[in-house]
PDB file of C-alpha atoms in Angstrom:
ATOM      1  CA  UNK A   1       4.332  -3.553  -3.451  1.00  0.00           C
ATOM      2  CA  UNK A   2       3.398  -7.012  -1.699  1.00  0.00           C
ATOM      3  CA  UNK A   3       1.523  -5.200   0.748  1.00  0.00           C
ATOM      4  CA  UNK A   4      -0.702  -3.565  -1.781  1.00  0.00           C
ATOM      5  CA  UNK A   5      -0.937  -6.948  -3.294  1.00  0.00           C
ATOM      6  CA  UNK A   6      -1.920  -8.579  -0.406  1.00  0.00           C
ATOM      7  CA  UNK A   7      -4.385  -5.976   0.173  1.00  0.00           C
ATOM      8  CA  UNK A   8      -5.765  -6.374  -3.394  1.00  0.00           C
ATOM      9  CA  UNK A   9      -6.981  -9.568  -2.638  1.00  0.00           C
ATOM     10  CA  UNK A  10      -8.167  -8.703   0.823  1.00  0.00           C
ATOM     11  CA  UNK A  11      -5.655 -10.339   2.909  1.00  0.00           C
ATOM     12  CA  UNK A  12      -3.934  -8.306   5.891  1.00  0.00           C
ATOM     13  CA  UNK A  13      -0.053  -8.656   5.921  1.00  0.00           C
ATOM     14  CA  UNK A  14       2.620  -8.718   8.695  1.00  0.00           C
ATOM     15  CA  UNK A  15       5.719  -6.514   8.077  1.00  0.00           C
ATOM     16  CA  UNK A  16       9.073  -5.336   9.202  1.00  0.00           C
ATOM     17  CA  UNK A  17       8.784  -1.531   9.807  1.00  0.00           C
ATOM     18  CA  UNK A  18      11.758  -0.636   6.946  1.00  0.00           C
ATOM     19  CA  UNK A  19      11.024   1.963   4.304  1.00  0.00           C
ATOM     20  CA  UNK A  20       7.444   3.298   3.722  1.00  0.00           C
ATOM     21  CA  UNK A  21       5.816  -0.254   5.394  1.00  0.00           C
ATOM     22  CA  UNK A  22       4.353   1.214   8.527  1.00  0.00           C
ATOM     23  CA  UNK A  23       2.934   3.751   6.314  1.00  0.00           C
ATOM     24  CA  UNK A  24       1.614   1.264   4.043  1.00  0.00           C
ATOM     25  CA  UNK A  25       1.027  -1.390   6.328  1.00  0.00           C
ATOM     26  CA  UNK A  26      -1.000   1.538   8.959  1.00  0.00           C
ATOM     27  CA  UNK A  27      -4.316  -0.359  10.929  1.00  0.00           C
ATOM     28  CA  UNK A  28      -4.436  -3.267   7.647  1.00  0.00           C
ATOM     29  CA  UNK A  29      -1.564  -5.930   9.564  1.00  0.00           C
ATOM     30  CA  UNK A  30       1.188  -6.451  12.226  1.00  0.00           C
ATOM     31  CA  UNK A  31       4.639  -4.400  12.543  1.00  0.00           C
ATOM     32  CA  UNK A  32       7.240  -6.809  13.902  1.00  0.00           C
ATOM     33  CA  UNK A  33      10.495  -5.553  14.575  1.00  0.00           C
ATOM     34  CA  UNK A  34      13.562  -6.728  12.545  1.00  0.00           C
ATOM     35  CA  UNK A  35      14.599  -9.239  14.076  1.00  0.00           C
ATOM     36  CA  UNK A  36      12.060 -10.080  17.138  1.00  0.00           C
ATOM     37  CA  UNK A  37      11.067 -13.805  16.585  1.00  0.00           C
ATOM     38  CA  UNK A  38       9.098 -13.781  19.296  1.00  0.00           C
ATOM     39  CA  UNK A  39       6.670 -11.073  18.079  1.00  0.00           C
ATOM     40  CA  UNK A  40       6.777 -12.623  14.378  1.00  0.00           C
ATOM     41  CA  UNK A  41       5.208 -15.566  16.072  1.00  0.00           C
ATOM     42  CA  UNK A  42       2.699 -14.107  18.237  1.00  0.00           C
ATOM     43  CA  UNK A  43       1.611 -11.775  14.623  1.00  0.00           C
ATOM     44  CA  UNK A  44       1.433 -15.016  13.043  1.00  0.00           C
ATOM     45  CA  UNK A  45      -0.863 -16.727  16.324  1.00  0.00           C
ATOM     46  CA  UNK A  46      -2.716 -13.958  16.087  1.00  0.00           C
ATOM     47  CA  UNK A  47      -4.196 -13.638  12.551  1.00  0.00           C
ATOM     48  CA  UNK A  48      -5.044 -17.478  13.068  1.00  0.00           C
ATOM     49  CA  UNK A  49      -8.145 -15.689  14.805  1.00  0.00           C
ATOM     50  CA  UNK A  50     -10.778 -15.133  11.781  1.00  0.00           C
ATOM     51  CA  UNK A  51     -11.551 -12.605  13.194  1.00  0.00           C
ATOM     52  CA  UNK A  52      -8.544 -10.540  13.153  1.00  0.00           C
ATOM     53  CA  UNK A  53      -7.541 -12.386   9.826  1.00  0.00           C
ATOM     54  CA  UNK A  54     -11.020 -10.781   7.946  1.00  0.00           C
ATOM     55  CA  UNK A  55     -10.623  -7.687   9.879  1.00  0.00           C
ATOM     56  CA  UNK A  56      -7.047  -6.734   8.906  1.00  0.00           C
ATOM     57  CA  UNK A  57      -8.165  -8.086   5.519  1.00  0.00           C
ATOM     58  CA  UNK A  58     -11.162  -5.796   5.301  1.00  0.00           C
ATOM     59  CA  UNK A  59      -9.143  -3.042   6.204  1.00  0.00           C
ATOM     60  CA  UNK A  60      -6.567  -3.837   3.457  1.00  0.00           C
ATOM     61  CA  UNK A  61      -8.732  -4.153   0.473  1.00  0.00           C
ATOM     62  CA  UNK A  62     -10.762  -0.692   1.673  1.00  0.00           C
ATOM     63  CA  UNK A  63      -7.126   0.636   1.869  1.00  0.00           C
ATOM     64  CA  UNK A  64      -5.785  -0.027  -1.155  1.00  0.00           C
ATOM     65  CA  UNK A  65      -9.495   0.708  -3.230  1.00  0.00           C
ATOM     66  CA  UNK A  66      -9.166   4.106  -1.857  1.00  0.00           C
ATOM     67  CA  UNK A  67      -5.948   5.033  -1.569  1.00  0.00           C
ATOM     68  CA  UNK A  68      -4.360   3.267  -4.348  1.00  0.00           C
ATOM     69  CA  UNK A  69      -7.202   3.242  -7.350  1.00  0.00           C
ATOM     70  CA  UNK A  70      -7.070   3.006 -10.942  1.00  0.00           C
ATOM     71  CA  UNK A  71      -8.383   6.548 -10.975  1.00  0.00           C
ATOM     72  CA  UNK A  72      -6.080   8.069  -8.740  1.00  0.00           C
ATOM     73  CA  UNK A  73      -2.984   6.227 -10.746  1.00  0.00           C
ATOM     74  CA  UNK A  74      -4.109   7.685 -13.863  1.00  0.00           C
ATOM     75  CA  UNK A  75      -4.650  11.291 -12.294  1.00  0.00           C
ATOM     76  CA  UNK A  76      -0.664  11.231 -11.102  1.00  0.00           C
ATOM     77  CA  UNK A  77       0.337  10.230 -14.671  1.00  0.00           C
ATOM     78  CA  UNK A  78      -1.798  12.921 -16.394  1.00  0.00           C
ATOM     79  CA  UNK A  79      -0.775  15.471 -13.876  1.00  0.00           C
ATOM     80  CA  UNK A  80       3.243  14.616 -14.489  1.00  0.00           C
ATOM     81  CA  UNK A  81       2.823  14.165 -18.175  1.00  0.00           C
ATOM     82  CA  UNK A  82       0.763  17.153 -18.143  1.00  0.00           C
ATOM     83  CA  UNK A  83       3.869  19.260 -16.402  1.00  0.00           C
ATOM     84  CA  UNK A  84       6.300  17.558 -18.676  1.00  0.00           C
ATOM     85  CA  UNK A  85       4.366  19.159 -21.689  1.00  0.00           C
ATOM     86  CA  UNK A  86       4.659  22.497 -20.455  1.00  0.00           C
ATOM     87  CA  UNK A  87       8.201  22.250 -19.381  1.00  0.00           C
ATOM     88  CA  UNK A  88       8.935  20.848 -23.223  1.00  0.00           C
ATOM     89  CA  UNK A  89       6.813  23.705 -24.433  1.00  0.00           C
ATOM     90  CA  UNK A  90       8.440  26.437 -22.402  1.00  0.00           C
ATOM     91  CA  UNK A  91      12.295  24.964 -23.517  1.00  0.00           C
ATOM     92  CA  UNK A  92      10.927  25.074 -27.221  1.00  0.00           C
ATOM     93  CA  UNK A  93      10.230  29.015 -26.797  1.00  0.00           C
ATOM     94  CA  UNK A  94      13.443  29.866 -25.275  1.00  0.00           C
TER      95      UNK A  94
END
């Protein structure tokens, strides 16, 4: 969820690769290994570059606007509320 935060407000992110991250995380920030202190500090040296900093930050914000929309939210809920009504509806004729 931080990620998609992050990326909400157009700012790239570096990550441990646990759980869905690298899916999340994808070209939008840095995957450091759990545990490498070495790479979290060269992630960290290198988003002091602007230029990587507003590029993984573009990327983020284009990421989550497409992938992670209002729209698209609501279409999941109607679609499982929509099944849930038919499943209730099928149970009531049996």
């Amino acid at each position: 969820m931080a990620l998609l935060e992050a990326g909400s407000y157009g700012r790239g992110s570096i990550a441990t690769p646990v759980g869905e991250t690298p899916a999340l995380l994808a070209d939008t920030g840095i995957l450091v290994a759990v545990g490498d202190q070495k790479g979290l500090v060269n992630a960290i040296i290198e988003f002091l570059d602007d230029d990587v900093a507003v590029r993984f930050g573009q990327a983020a914000y284009a990421k989550v606007c497409t992938e992670f929309s209002f729209e698209q939210g609501r279409n999941i809920y109607q679609g499982l509320y929509g099944a849930y009504i038919k499943l209730a509806d099928i149970e009531d004729k049996s």
